[in-house]
Coordinates of C-alpha atoms and ligand atoms in Angstrom, one line a residue:
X11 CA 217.9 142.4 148.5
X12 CA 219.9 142.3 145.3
X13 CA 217.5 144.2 142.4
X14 CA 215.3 142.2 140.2
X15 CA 217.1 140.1 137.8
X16 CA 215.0 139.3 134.7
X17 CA 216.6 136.5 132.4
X18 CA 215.7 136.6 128.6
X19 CA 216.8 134.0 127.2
X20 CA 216.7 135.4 122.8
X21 CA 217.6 138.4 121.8
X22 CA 214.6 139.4 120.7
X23 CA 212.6 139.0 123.9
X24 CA 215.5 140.9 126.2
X25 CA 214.1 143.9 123.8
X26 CA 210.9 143.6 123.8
X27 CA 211.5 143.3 127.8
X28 CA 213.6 146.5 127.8
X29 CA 211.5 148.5 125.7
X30 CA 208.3 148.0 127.9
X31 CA 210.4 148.9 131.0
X32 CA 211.7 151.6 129.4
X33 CA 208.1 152.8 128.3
X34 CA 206.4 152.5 131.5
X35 CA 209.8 154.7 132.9
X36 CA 211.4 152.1 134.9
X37 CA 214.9 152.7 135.5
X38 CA 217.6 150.1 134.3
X39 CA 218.9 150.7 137.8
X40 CA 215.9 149.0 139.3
X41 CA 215.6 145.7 137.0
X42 CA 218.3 144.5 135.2
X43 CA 217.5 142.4 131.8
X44 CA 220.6 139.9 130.9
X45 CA 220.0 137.9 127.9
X46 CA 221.1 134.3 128.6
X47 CA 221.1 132.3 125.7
X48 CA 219.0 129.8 123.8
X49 CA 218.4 126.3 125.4
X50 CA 219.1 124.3 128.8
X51 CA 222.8 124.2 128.8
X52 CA 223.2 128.1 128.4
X53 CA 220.4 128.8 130.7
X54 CA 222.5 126.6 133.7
X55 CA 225.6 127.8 132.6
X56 CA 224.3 131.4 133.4
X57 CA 223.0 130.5 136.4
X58 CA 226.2 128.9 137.7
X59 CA 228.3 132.0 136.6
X60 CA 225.4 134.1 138.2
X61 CA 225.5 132.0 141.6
X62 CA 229.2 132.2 141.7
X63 CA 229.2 136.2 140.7
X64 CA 226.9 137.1 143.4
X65 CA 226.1 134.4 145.8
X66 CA 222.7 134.1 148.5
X67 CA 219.4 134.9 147.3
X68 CA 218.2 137.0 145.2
X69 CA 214.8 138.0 143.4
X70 CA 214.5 136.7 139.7
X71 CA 211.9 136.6 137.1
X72 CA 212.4 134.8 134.0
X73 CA 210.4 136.2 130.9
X74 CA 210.2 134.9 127.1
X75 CA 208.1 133.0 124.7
X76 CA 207.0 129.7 125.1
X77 CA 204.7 126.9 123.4
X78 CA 201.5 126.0 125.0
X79 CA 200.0 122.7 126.1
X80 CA 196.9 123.5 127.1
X81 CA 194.0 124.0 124.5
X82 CA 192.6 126.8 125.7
X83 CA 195.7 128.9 125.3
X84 CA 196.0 130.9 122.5
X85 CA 199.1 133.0 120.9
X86 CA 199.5 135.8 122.5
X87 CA 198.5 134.9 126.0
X88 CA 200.4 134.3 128.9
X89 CA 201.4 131.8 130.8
X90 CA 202.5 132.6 134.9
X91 CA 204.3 129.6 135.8
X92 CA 202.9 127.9 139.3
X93 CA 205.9 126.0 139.0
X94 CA 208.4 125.0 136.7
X95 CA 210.2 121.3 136.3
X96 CA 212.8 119.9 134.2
X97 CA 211.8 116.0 135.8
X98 CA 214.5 116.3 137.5
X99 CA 214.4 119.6 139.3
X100 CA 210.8 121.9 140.2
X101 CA 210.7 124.8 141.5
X102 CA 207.9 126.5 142.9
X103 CA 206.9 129.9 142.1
X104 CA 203.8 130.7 145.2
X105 CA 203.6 135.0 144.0
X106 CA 202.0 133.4 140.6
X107 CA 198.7 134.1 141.7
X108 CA 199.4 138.0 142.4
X109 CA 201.5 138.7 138.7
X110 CA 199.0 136.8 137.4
X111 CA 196.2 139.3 138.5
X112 CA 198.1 142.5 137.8
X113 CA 198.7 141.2 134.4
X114 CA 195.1 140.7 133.7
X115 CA 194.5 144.2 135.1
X116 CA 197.4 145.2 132.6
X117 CA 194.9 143.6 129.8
X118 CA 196.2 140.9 129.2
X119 CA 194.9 137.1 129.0
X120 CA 196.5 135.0 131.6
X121 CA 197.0 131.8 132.6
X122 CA 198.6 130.1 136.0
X123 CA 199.8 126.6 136.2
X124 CA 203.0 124.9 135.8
X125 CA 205.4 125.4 132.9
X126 CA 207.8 122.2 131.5
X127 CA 211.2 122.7 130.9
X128 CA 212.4 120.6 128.1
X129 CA 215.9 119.8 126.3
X130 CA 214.7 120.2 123.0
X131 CA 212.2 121.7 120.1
X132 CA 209.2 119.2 121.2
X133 CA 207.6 117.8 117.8
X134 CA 203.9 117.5 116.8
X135 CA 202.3 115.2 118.8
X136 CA 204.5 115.3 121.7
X137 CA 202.5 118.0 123.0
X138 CA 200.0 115.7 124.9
X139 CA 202.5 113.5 126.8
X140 CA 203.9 116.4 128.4
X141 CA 200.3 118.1 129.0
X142 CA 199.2 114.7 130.7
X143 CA 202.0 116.0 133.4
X144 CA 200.0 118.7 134.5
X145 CA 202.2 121.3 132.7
X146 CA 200.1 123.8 130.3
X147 CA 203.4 125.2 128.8
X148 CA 206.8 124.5 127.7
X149 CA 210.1 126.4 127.6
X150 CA 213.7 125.4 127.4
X151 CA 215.0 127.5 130.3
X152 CA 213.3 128.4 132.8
X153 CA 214.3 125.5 135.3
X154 CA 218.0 126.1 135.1
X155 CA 217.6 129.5 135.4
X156 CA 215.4 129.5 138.5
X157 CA 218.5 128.1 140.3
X158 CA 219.7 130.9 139.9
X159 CA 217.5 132.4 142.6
X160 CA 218.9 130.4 145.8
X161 CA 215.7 129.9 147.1
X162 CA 214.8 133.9 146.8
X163 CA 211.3 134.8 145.3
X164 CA 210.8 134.0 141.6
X165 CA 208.5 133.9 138.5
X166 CA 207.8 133.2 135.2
X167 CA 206.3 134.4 132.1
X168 CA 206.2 132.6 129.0
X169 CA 203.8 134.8 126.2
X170 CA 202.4 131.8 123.9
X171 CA 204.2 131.8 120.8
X172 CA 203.0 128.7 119.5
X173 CA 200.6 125.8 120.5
X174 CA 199.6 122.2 119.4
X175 CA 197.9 123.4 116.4
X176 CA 200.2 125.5 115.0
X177 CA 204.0 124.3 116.7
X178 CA 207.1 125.9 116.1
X179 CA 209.5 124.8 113.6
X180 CA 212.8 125.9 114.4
X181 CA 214.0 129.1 117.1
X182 CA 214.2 130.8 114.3
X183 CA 210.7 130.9 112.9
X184 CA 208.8 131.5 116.0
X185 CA 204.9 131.0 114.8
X186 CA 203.5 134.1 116.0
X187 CA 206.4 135.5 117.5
X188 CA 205.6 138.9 117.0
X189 CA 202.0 138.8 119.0
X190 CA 204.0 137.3 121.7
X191 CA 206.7 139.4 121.8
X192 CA 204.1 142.3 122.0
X193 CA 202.4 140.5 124.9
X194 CA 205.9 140.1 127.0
X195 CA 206.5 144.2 126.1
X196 CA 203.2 144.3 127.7
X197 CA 204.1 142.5 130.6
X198 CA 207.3 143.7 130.8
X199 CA 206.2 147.0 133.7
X200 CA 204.3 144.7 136.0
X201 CA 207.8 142.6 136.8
X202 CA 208.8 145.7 138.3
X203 CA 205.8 146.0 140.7
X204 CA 206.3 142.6 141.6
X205 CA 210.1 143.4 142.5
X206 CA 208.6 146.6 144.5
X207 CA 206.4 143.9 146.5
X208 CA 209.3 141.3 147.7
X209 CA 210.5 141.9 150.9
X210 CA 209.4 139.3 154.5
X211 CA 206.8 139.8 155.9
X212 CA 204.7 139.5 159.3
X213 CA 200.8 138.6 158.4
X214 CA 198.2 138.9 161.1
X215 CA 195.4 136.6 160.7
X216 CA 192.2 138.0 162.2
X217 CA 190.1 135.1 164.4
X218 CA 187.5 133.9 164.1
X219 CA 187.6 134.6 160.5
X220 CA 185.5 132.5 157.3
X221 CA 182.6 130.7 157.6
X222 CA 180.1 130.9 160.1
X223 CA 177.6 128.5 161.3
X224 CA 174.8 129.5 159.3
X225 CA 176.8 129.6 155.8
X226 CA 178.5 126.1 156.7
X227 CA 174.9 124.9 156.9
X228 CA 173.8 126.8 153.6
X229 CA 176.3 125.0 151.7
X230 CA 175.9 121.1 153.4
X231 CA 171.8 121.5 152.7
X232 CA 173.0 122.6 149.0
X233 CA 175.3 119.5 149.0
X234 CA 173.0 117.0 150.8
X235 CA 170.2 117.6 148.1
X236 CA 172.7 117.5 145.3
X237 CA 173.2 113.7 146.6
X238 CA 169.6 113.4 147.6
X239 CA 168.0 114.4 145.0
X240 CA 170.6 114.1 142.1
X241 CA 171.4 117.2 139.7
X242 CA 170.3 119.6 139.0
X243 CA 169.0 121.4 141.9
X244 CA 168.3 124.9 141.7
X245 CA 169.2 127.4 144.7
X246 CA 167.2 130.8 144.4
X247 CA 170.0 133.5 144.7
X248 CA 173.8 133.0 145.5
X249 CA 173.7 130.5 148.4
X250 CA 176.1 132.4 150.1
X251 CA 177.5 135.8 149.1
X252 CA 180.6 134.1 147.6
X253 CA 182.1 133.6 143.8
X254 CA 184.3 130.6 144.7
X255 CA 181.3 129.0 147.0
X256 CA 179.1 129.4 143.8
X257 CA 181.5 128.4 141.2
X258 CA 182.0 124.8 143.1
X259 CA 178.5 124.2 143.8
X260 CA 177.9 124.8 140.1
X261 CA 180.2 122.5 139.3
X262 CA 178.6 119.8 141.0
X263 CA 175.5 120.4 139.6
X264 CA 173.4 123.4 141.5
X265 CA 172.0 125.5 139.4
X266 CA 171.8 129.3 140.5
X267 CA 168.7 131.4 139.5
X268 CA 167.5 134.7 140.6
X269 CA 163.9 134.3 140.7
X270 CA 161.4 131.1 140.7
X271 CA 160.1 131.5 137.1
X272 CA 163.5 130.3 136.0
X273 CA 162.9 127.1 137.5
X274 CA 161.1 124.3 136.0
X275 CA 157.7 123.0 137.8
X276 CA 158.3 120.3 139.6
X277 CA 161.9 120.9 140.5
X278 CA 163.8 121.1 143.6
X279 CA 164.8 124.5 144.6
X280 CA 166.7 125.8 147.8
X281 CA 166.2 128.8 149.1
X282 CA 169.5 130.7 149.9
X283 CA 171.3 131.3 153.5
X284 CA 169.8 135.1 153.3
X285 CA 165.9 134.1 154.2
X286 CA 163.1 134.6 151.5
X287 CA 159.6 136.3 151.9
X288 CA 156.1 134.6 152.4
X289 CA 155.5 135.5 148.8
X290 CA 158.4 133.7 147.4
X291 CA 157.2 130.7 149.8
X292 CA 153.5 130.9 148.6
X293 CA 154.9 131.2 144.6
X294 CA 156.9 127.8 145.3
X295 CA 153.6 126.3 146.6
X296 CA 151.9 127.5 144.0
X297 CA 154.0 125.8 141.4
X298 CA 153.9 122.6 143.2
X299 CA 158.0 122.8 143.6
X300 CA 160.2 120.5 146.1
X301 CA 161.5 123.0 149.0
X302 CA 164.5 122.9 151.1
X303 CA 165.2 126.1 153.2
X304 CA 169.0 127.1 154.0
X305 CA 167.9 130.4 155.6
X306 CA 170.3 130.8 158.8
X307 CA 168.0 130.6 161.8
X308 CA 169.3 134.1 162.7
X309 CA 168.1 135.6 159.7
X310 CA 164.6 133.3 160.9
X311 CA 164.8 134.9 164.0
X312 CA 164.6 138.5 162.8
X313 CA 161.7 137.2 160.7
X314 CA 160.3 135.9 163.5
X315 CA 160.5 139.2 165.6
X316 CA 159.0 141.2 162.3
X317 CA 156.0 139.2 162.2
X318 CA 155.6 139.7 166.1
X319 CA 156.2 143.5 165.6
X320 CA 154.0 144.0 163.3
X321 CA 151.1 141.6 164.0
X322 CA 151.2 143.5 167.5
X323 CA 150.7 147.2 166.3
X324 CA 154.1 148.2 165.9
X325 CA 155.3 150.2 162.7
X326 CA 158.7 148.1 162.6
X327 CA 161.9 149.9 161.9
X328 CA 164.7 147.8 159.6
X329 CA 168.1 148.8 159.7
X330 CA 169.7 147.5 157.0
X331 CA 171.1 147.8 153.5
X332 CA 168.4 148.5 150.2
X333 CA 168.5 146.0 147.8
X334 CA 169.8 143.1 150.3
X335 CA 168.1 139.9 150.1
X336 CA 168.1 139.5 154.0
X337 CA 166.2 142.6 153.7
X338 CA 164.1 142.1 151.1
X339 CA 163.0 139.1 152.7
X340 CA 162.5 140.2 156.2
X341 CA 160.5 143.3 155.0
X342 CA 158.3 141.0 153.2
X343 CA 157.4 139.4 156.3
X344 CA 155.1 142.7 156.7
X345 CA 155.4 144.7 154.0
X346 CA 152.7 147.6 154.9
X347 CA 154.4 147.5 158.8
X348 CA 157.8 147.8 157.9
X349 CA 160.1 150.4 156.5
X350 CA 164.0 150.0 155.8
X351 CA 166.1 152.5 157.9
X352 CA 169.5 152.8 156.1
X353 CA 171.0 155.9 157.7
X354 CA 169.8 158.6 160.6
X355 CA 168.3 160.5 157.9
X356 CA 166.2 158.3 157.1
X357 CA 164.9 158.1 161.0
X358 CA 163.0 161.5 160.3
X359 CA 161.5 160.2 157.6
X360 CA 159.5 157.5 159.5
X361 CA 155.7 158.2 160.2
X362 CA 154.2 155.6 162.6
X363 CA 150.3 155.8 163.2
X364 CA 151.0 156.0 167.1
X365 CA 154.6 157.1 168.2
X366 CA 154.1 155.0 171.2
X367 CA 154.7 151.6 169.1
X368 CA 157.7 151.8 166.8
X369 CA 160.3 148.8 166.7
X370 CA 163.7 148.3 165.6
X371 CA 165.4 145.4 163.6
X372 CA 168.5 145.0 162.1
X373 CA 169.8 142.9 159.1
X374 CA 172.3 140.5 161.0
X375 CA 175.5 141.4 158.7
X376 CA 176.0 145.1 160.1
X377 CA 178.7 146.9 161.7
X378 CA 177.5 147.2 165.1
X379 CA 179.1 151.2 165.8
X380 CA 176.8 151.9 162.1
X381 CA 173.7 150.2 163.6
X382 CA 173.9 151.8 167.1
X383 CA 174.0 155.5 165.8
X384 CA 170.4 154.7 164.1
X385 CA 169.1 152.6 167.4
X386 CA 170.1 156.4 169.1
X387 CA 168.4 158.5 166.6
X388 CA 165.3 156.2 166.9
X389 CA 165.7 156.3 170.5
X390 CA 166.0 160.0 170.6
X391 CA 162.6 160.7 168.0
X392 CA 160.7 157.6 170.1
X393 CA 161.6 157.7 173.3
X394 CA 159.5 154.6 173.9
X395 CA 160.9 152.4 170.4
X396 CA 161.7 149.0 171.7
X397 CA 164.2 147.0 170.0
X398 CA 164.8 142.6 169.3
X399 CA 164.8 140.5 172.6
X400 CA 168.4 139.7 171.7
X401 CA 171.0 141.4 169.3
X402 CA 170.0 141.1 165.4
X403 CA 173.7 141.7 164.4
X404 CA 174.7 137.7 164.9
X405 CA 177.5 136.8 166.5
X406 CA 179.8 135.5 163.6
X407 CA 179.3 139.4 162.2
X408 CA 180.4 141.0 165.8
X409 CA 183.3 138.4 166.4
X410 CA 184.4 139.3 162.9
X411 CA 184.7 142.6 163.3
X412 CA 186.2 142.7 166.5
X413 CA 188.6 140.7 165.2
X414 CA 189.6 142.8 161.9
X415 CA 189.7 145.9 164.5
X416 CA 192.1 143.8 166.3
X417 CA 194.6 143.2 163.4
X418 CA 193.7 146.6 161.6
X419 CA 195.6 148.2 164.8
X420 CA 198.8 146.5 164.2
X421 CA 198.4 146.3 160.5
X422 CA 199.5 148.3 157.5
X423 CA 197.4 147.2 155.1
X424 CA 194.4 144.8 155.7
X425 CA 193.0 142.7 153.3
X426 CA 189.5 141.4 153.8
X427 CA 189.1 137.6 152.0
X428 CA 184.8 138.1 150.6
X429 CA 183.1 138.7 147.3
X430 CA 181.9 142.3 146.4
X431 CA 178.9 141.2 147.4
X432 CA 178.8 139.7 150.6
X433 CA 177.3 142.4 153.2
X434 CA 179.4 141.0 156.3
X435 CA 183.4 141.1 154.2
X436 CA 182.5 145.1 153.1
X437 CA 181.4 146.2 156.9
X438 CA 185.1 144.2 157.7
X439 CA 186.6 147.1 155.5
X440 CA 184.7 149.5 156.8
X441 CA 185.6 148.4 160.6
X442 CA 189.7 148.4 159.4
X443 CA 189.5 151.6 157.4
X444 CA 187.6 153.1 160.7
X445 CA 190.5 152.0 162.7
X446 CA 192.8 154.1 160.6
X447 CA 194.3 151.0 158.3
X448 CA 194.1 150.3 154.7
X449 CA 191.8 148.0 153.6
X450 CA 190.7 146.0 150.5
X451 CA 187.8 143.4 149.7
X452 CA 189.8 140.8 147.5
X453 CA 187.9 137.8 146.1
X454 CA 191.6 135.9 146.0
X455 CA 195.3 136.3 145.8
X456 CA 194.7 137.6 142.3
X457 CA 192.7 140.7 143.3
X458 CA 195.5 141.8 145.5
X459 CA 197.3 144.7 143.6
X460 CA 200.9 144.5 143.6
X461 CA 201.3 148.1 144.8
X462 CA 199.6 147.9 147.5
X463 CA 202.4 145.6 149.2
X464 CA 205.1 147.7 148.3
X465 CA 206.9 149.2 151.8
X466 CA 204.2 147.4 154.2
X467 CA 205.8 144.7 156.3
X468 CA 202.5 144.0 158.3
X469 CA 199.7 142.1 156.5
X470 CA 196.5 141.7 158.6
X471 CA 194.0 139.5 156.4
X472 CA 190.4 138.8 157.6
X473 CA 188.2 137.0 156.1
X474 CA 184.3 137.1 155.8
X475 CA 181.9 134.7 157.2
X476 CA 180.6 133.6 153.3
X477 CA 184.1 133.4 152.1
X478 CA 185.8 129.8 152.0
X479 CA 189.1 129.2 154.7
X480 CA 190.8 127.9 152.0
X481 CA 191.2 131.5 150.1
X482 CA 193.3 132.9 153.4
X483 CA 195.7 130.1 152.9
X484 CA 195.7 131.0 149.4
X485 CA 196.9 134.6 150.2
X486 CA 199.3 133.6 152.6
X487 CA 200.9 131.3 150.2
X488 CA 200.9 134.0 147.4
X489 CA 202.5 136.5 150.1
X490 CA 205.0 134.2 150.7
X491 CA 206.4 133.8 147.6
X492 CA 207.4 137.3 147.9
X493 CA 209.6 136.9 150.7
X494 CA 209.7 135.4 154.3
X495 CA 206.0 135.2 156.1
X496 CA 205.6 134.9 160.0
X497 CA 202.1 134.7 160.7
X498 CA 200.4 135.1 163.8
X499 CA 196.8 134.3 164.8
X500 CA 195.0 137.5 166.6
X501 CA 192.4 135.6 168.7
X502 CA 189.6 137.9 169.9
X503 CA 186.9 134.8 170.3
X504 CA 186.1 131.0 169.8
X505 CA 183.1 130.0 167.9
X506 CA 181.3 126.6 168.7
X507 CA 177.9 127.7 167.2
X508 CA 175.6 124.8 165.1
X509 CA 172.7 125.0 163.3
X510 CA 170.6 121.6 162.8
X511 CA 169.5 120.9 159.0
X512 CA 166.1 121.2 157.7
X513 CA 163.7 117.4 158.3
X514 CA 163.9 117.3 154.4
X515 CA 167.3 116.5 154.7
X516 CA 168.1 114.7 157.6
X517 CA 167.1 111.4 157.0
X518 CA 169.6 110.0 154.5
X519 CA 168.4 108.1 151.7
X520 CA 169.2 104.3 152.6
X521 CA 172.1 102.8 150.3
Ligands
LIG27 S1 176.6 135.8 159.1 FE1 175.3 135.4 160.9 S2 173.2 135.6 160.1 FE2 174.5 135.4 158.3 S3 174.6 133.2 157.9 FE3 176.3 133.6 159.2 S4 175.5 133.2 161.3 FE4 173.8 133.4 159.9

């Protein structure tokens, strides 16, 4: 591959491009700024003198200031183009998503989307026809140049020099120039990561990966009484351990709350995918408010086999993770029977009335070689400790990670698709870097650091049971638009698993 190209199409913006290269120590050798002149017609007549110079593909980025569309860019910020189109011509820019993150970790305040080309200085007012395209900003060059590219991976950054409320009046007096220019110096370093990145790729997907059976259900119930009932319907806690999960069910109307006091009497509340105690129960009695439960029935079950436990004798053992809500809620089940068991030290700390009648549970998210190291240390301080009828670890949590230890083999680097705080997508890093690979929790292509693709030409990518499908395709996309992907799908199990919806919800309103 050809070294990164960037085309500046002013003067002033090839220095400001050079000079914060030059101070993050980047060698000329490794990314080459060419100026390439002011408006459409120099931008394609560089292009065609670049294509014919140095034919095939080749990596470019084009970087400069631009005018914004959308309202809620400001001057200064920057603009990562999704894609950019003349009307005639568009070209698609996938990587946006991963310069876009490592610019915002740079400081910067970005935004993705796709970026007009226009022939000419667009004039108060015009600003809306072109935003009703979908584009949030405008340049004059950056189609033409793309061709450029052949096909090879490219990108654009435009630092907003000027928006609807204060235009630009002629090239030459560029309406808060300056703060742009600063913000493309800024930007300048993180073109060359993204050069450092390019190369094909193979990516392993790890399967069965995303939801489960019991967070597919979480989400329908949230839906169903969104439709049901109308907005707004409050769910106590995340409903599932996942930003984007959350961020769309807000949007059509739930309203998230961490305890019951935030909600008003009377309204309708769910309770999350990760069980509740009898006290929160008895509380949402009290206040007379409209229940629907979205607790997985394998959560349930470990419930189920606390009360049992405990209401038999049994000082009950929970494996599990402090602060949890599955384990807040199970422990609440029996709260003066129970104590949370989070590591073997914590099995000599366990004082049962009679040593002949300690249990073992587990919160159903672990990794299962964590979880059988405590089951041995209780087994070893009480010989006669008896443990759940079946597994507590559910099966979407062991197919997971026998999946990610199936890629993580064969992997350089693995990336894990689930929110920071989702239990099951942490144990998947856990179960990769135990194998000996790499690994990293991203929430989306944007949370994927640009260094940590540099040299690896094997992606495995899991994904948690709480996070979405759709984010895997997302970093797939965003990987390809760095280079060649061949993906694979590493099969370790089929799911077929269903959970039935609470009575509240299963009898449709009639239309
Ligand atoms: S990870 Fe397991 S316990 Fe948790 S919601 Fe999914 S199926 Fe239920």
């Amino acid at each position: 591959m050809k070294p990164l190209t960037v085309c500046a199409p002013l003067r002033v913006e090839a220095s400001a491009l050079r000079r914060g290269l030059r101070a993050a120590r980047i060698p000329d050798a490794e990314v080459r700024v060419v100026r390439t002149g002011y408006g459409p017609a120099r931008a394609a007549a560089w292009a065609a003198q670049e294509t014919k110079d140095s034919p095939g593909p080749g990596m470019l980025a084009v970087g400069g200031v631009g005018g914004a569309l959308s309202a809620d860019l400001s001057i200064g910020d920057v603009v990562v183009a999704s894609r950019v189109s003349d009307g005639s011509v568009t070209i698609e820019c996938p990587s946006a998503p991963l310069l876009a993150g490592e610019l915002r970790r740079a400081g910067l305040r970005v935004k993705t989307g796709p970026v007009a080309t226009v022939d000419r200085l667009i004039r108060q007012g015009e600003h809306a026809k072109l935003a009703a395209t979908g584009a949030i900003a405008v340049d004059m060059e950056s189609a033409p140049l793309l061709a450029a590219a052949a096909g090879g991976p490219a990108v654009v950054v435009r630092a907003i020099s000027d928006t609807p409320d204060h235009p630009i009046v002629s090239p030459r007096t560029v309406s808060g120039g300056i703060t742009a220019l600063r913000s493309l110096r800024q930007a300048a370093p993180a073109l060359a990561r993204w050069a450092a990145a390019v190369g094909p790729r193979q990516v392993l997907l790890a399967s069965p990966r995303s939801f489960c059976a019991g967070v597919e259900r979480a989400i329908e119930i949230v839906e169903l009484a969104l439709e049901q009932y109308g907005a707004p319907v409050y769910v106590r806690k995340q409903i599932v351990h996942n930003a984007t999960v959350v961020a769309d069910l807000e949007r059509a109307g739930a309203i998230f709350v961490d305890e019951l006091s935030e909600v008003p009497d009377g309204a309708n509340v769910v309770f999350s995918a990760h069980g509740v105690s009898p006290e929160v129960r008895a509380e949402a009695a009290r206040r007379n408010l409209a229940t629907v439960d979205a607790t997985c029935p394998l959560v349930a079950k470990v419930h189920a086999e606390a009360r049992r436990f405990a209401s038999d004798g049994y000082l009950v053992a929970l494996i599990g993770h402090a602060g949890h809500e599955e384990v807040e809620g199970t422990l609440g089940e029996a709260p003066a029977a129970m104590a949370l068991v989070e590591s073997v030290a914590d099995v000599g700390a366990l004082r049962p009335a009679d040593s002949g009648k300690v249990a073992y549970l587990m919160q159903t998210t672990l990794a299962a070689d964590e979880a059988s190291s405590i089951v041995d240390a209780i087994a070893d301080r009480f010989p006669a400790a008896t443990g759940p009828g079946s597994d507590d670890i559910c099966y979407a949590t062991t197919n997971r990670q026998r999946a990610v230890r199936a890629i993580a083999a064969e992997s350089d680097l693995v990336l894990v698709a689930g929110s920071a705080n989702s239990s099951n997508s942490l144990r998947l890093v856990e179960t990769a870097e135990r194998a000996g690979t790499k690994a990293y929790l991203v929430d989306g292509p944007e949370d994927i650091q640009l260094g940590w693709l540099a040299g690896v030409s094997t992606v495995g990518i899991a994904a948690g049971a709480s996070a979405p499908p759709a984010i895997v395709g997302q970093i797939v996309a965003a990987l390809g638009g760095l280079g060649e992907v061949q993906t694979k799908d590493v099969v370790v199990a089929t799911e077929s698993v269903q959970f039935g919806l609470p009575k509240e919800l299963r009898q449709r309103p009639a239309n």
